[in-house]
């Protein structure tokens, strides 16, 4: 913030008005009321300047109001703002082609576009069930996948997300994420990640969820809200081998870790692991609401009408991406 601190008088007035009309479910901890932003800096309505270390919760991947992004949005707005998914438009196709080119697997990719990360999780739940004919899922303690009802059932980062909303979607079993700093399981392998995968196979699959009933495993390649935990090197490769052994889909949630945040397009690429489905949102469109489910062509085999939305593939959001 500027050395010469200004007041927060205008901000306080906006906060009071906000409290009168906006849902109290949004967690706000500081009276920052944004006026404008440029690059990594933002200004509030009182003229105070800040460095934005949050990037809008990992959303503004190119900074605030990047000139190229702004120009792309302006250019598209002069053409049209929306057309339903009943029809086609070039920018939707072109953006999806670019996503397919960077998909973290060798097989040709198919793309489903949505408005947010949690919507892509919901889409993946439906796709996994209809593709596999199975009903069960595995998730990890500490993981965050969203707060809509299906995604919330797989989320296990904070208990209060679930308070008052039970029962959630059935068929989800959680296991520990391989946190070497705070291990829950007694190590059985030199690589603690392999310990977790061994526990899944020898305990969970034996006593709780038969592998032939498991449609997919949802995993954040780097645990996000649960502590920003990088797993041991053996974890994701072992998880991939287990999925191959039992014909289970490996769904990686790269909503926060993807789109270059770890130095590669996808965090899974650091371990040379190819998922069956990868989920993306947040930084994919530099602040515009957009999410993508990227799946192997052989997996995204659901029929016409199995899933859809009104705003997915919005031309403005695709232009920003």
XYZ file of C-alpha atoms in Angstrom:
321
model
C 0.000 0.000 0.000
C 1.114 3.598 -0.508
C 3.410 4.963 2.194
C 0.963 7.829 2.699
C -2.089 5.922 3.907
C -5.468 7.300 2.984
C -8.741 6.710 4.805
C -11.235 3.940 4.173
C -14.264 6.201 4.418
C -15.784 5.329 1.031
C -14.966 1.662 1.504
C -16.752 1.570 4.852
C -19.871 3.063 3.292
C -19.843 0.458 0.514
C -19.356 -2.323 3.051
C -22.409 -1.126 4.961
C -24.490 -1.080 1.768
C -23.166 -4.531 0.868
C -24.263 -5.931 4.214
C -27.784 -4.669 3.569
C -28.301 -6.507 0.267
C -25.616 -9.177 -0.312
C -25.747 -12.715 1.081
C -23.810 -13.106 4.317
C -22.437 -16.456 3.100
C -19.456 -14.758 1.444
C -16.489 -14.647 3.853
C -15.010 -11.133 3.966
C -12.203 -10.320 6.406
C -10.945 -6.916 5.246
C -12.853 -3.829 4.048
C -11.170 -3.679 0.639
C -13.512 -2.258 -2.009
C -11.832 -2.387 -5.392
C -11.908 0.498 -7.839
C -9.457 -0.676 -10.505
C -6.402 -2.821 -11.075
C -3.339 -2.922 -13.332
C -1.007 -5.878 -13.427
C -0.220 -6.981 -9.880
C -1.536 -3.791 -8.271
C -5.059 -2.797 -7.230
C -6.611 0.441 -5.974
C -9.584 0.801 -3.666
C -12.352 3.388 -3.868
C -10.456 5.643 -1.445
C -7.365 5.712 -3.661
C -5.248 3.325 -1.577
C -2.885 1.195 -3.662
C -2.133 -2.435 -2.838
C -0.078 -5.303 -4.217
C -2.492 -8.147 -4.968
C -0.897 -11.344 -3.682
C -4.112 -13.347 -4.079
C -4.698 -12.881 -7.824
C -8.406 -13.125 -7.123
C -7.907 -16.575 -5.563
C -5.524 -17.715 -8.311
C -7.730 -16.344 -11.099
C -5.971 -13.303 -12.593
C -3.188 -15.317 -14.203
C -2.093 -12.479 -16.499
C -2.583 -9.749 -13.905
C -5.426 -7.266 -13.705
C -6.697 -5.822 -16.989
C -3.911 -7.126 -19.214
C -4.085 -5.048 -22.426
C -4.260 -8.084 -24.725
C -7.058 -9.647 -22.690
C -8.993 -6.376 -22.576
C -8.598 -5.935 -26.338
C -9.783 -9.493 -27.034
C -12.856 -8.923 -24.868
C -13.640 -5.595 -26.568
C -13.303 -7.141 -30.002
C -15.722 -9.950 -29.143
C -18.277 -7.670 -27.459
C -18.603 -5.735 -30.699
C -19.644 -8.967 -32.449
C -22.033 -10.621 -29.969
C -22.228 -11.302 -26.235
C -24.008 -14.637 -26.094
C -25.525 -17.433 -28.093
C -26.923 -20.592 -26.550
C -25.140 -23.930 -26.726
C -27.756 -25.046 -29.255
C -25.603 -23.371 -31.907
C -21.953 -22.963 -32.876
C -19.528 -20.057 -32.756
C -15.873 -19.778 -33.853
C -14.256 -18.585 -30.614
C -15.691 -21.553 -28.664
C -14.207 -23.953 -31.201
C -10.848 -22.157 -31.425
C -10.442 -21.967 -27.654
C -11.334 -25.647 -27.246
C -8.828 -26.573 -29.950
C -6.093 -24.783 -27.998
C -7.062 -26.622 -24.818
C -6.986 -29.940 -26.661
C -3.473 -29.169 -27.881
C -2.151 -28.778 -24.326
C -4.126 -31.651 -22.777
C -1.874 -33.701 -20.462
C -2.351 -36.968 -22.320
C -1.447 -38.324 -25.746
C -4.921 -39.452 -26.754
C -7.099 -36.906 -28.608
C -9.080 -34.732 -26.206
C -12.702 -33.638 -26.019
C -13.716 -30.463 -24.181
C -16.761 -29.502 -22.108
C -16.936 -25.824 -21.122
C -18.710 -24.473 -18.053
C -18.725 -21.285 -15.970
C -16.659 -22.301 -12.943
C -14.498 -24.954 -11.368
C -17.232 -26.533 -9.288
C -19.350 -26.951 -12.422
C -16.559 -28.915 -14.076
C -16.437 -31.202 -11.036
C -20.173 -31.815 -11.338
C -19.721 -32.576 -15.028
C -16.901 -35.013 -14.251
C -19.045 -36.839 -11.687
C -21.753 -37.375 -14.291
C -19.321 -38.338 -17.039
C -17.480 -40.821 -14.814
C -20.700 -42.543 -13.821
C -22.205 -42.784 -17.283
C -18.904 -43.870 -18.864
C -18.019 -46.527 -16.296
C -21.448 -47.695 -15.201
C -20.127 -47.462 -11.630
C -21.306 -45.293 -8.737
C -18.493 -44.926 -6.170
C -15.742 -42.293 -5.885
C -12.538 -41.852 -3.910
C -11.454 -38.424 -2.650
C -8.803 -37.129 -0.257
C -8.917 -35.440 3.127
C -7.909 -31.801 2.785
C -9.070 -31.523 -0.819
C -11.300 -28.738 -2.087
C -13.370 -29.379 -5.221
C -16.229 -26.912 -4.840
C -19.388 -26.236 -2.842
C -22.242 -27.375 -5.073
C -23.802 -30.572 -3.769
C -21.887 -33.147 -5.794
C -18.561 -31.342 -5.569
C -19.140 -30.723 -1.863
C -19.458 -34.453 -1.266
C -15.926 -34.894 -2.633
C -14.571 -31.802 -0.855
C -13.033 -32.582 2.545
C -11.025 -29.502 3.467
C -13.264 -27.865 6.091
C -16.145 -29.405 7.988
C -18.185 -26.180 8.122
C -18.685 -26.328 4.341
C -20.943 -29.314 5.020
C -22.738 -27.999 8.096
C -26.485 -27.914 7.506
C -26.330 -29.512 4.051
C -26.373 -33.218 4.891
C -27.054 -35.671 3.431
C -24.724 -35.034 0.526
C -24.272 -37.178 -2.570
C -23.669 -40.767 -1.514
C -20.892 -42.996 -2.783
C -17.813 -40.966 -1.770
C -15.020 -42.353 0.425
C -12.106 -40.202 1.592
C -8.564 -41.290 2.382
C -5.522 -39.358 3.668
C -3.534 -37.233 1.228
C 0.194 -38.083 1.369
C 1.376 -35.233 3.578
C 4.921 -36.188 4.569
C 5.073 -33.367 7.117
C 1.943 -34.571 8.926
C 1.536 -38.262 8.030
C -1.591 -40.056 9.219
C -0.703 -43.587 8.132
C 2.196 -45.667 9.397
C 4.694 -45.743 6.490
C 4.866 -49.087 4.682
C 6.993 -47.919 1.734
C 10.059 -45.667 1.399
C 7.848 -43.261 -0.564
C 4.941 -42.151 1.625
C 2.803 -41.577 -1.458
C 3.007 -45.286 -2.222
C 1.998 -45.987 1.384
C -1.256 -44.103 0.782
C -1.948 -45.910 -2.495
C -1.199 -49.259 -0.830
C -3.680 -48.368 1.931
C -6.304 -47.590 -0.703
C -5.815 -50.951 -2.394
C -5.331 -53.247 0.598
C -7.708 -51.643 3.092
C -10.295 -49.422 1.379
C -10.800 -51.591 -1.695
C -10.884 -54.706 0.470
C -13.203 -53.526 3.247
C -15.109 -50.441 2.057
C -15.320 -49.898 -1.713
C -14.865 -52.821 -4.109
C -12.675 -51.559 -6.970
C -15.165 -52.867 -9.513
C -17.698 -50.394 -8.066
C -15.328 -47.390 -8.164
C -15.933 -45.034 -11.082
C -13.124 -42.552 -10.450
C -10.552 -41.129 -8.087
C -10.575 -37.336 -7.696
C -7.243 -35.815 -6.719
C -5.555 -32.427 -6.602
C -1.993 -33.060 -7.851
C -0.891 -30.420 -5.351
C -3.251 -30.167 -2.398
C -4.632 -26.624 -2.341
C -6.797 -25.348 0.488
C -5.750 -28.308 2.624
C -2.254 -26.866 3.077
C -0.603 -26.494 -0.351
C 1.040 -29.886 -0.035
C 3.290 -31.233 -2.784
C 2.994 -35.036 -2.689
C 5.966 -37.419 -2.708
C 7.236 -38.276 -6.170
C 5.864 -41.815 -6.059
C 2.275 -40.863 -5.287
C 0.695 -39.891 -8.609
C 2.523 -42.582 -10.650
C 1.363 -45.216 -8.129
C -2.188 -43.855 -8.264
C -2.116 -44.035 -12.063
C -0.961 -47.670 -11.937
C -3.736 -48.529 -9.495
C -6.361 -46.917 -11.726
C -5.038 -48.840 -14.722
C -5.125 -52.098 -12.760
C -8.805 -51.758 -11.842
C -10.021 -49.728 -14.838
C -10.790 -46.689 -12.673
C -10.781 -43.155 -14.075
C -8.113 -40.802 -12.724
C -9.594 -37.297 -12.508
C -7.121 -34.549 -11.627
C -8.467 -31.261 -10.333
C -6.061 -28.660 -11.735
C -8.458 -25.783 -11.166
C -5.878 -24.095 -8.956
C -2.605 -25.794 -9.930
C -3.027 -25.723 -13.709
C -2.491 -23.215 -16.526
C 1.190 -22.636 -15.857
C 1.125 -21.966 -12.115
C 3.803 -24.604 -11.429
C 5.985 -23.891 -14.458
C 4.227 -26.375 -16.742
C 0.760 -26.225 -18.218
C -0.371 -28.877 -15.730
C 1.098 -29.888 -12.380
C 0.673 -33.572 -13.251
C 3.285 -33.131 -15.973
C 5.984 -32.845 -13.284
C 5.394 -36.536 -12.551
C 4.816 -37.648 -16.166
C 1.338 -38.843 -15.246
C -1.468 -38.828 -17.807
C -4.942 -38.484 -16.254
C -8.178 -39.532 -17.915
C -9.899 -36.242 -17.126
C -8.377 -32.899 -16.124
C -10.457 -30.068 -14.674
C -9.538 -26.423 -15.184
C -10.949 -23.000 -14.285
C -9.677 -20.002 -12.272
C -6.665 -18.748 -14.290
C -7.916 -20.164 -17.576
C -9.542 -16.869 -18.651
C -7.711 -14.141 -16.701
C -10.680 -13.264 -14.518
C -13.648 -14.126 -16.719
C -15.948 -16.939 -15.489
C -14.907 -20.062 -17.377
C -14.268 -23.691 -16.547
C -13.243 -26.657 -18.669
C -13.438 -30.410 -18.386
C -10.803 -31.910 -20.663
C -11.174 -35.649 -21.180
C -9.734 -38.381 -23.316
C -11.837 -38.858 -26.425
C -12.501 -42.471 -25.431
C -13.855 -41.314 -22.062
C -16.096 -38.436 -23.145
C -18.504 -40.786 -24.850
C -21.770 -39.625 -23.319
C -24.748 -39.128 -25.663
C -26.248 -35.860 -26.838
C -28.243 -34.221 -24.065
C -26.512 -36.075 -21.225
C -25.187 -32.781 -19.873
C -25.224 -29.124 -20.846
C -25.588 -25.536 -19.663
C -26.721 -22.117 -20.833
C -23.559 -20.031 -20.496
C -20.771 -22.583 -20.995
C -18.548 -21.587 -23.893
C -19.602 -17.950 -23.526
C -17.889 -15.996 -26.330
C -16.590 -13.228 -24.031
C -15.032 -15.701 -21.608
C -13.546 -17.757 -24.454
C -12.061 -14.614 -25.987
C -10.374 -13.811 -22.667
C -8.966 -17.331 -22.575
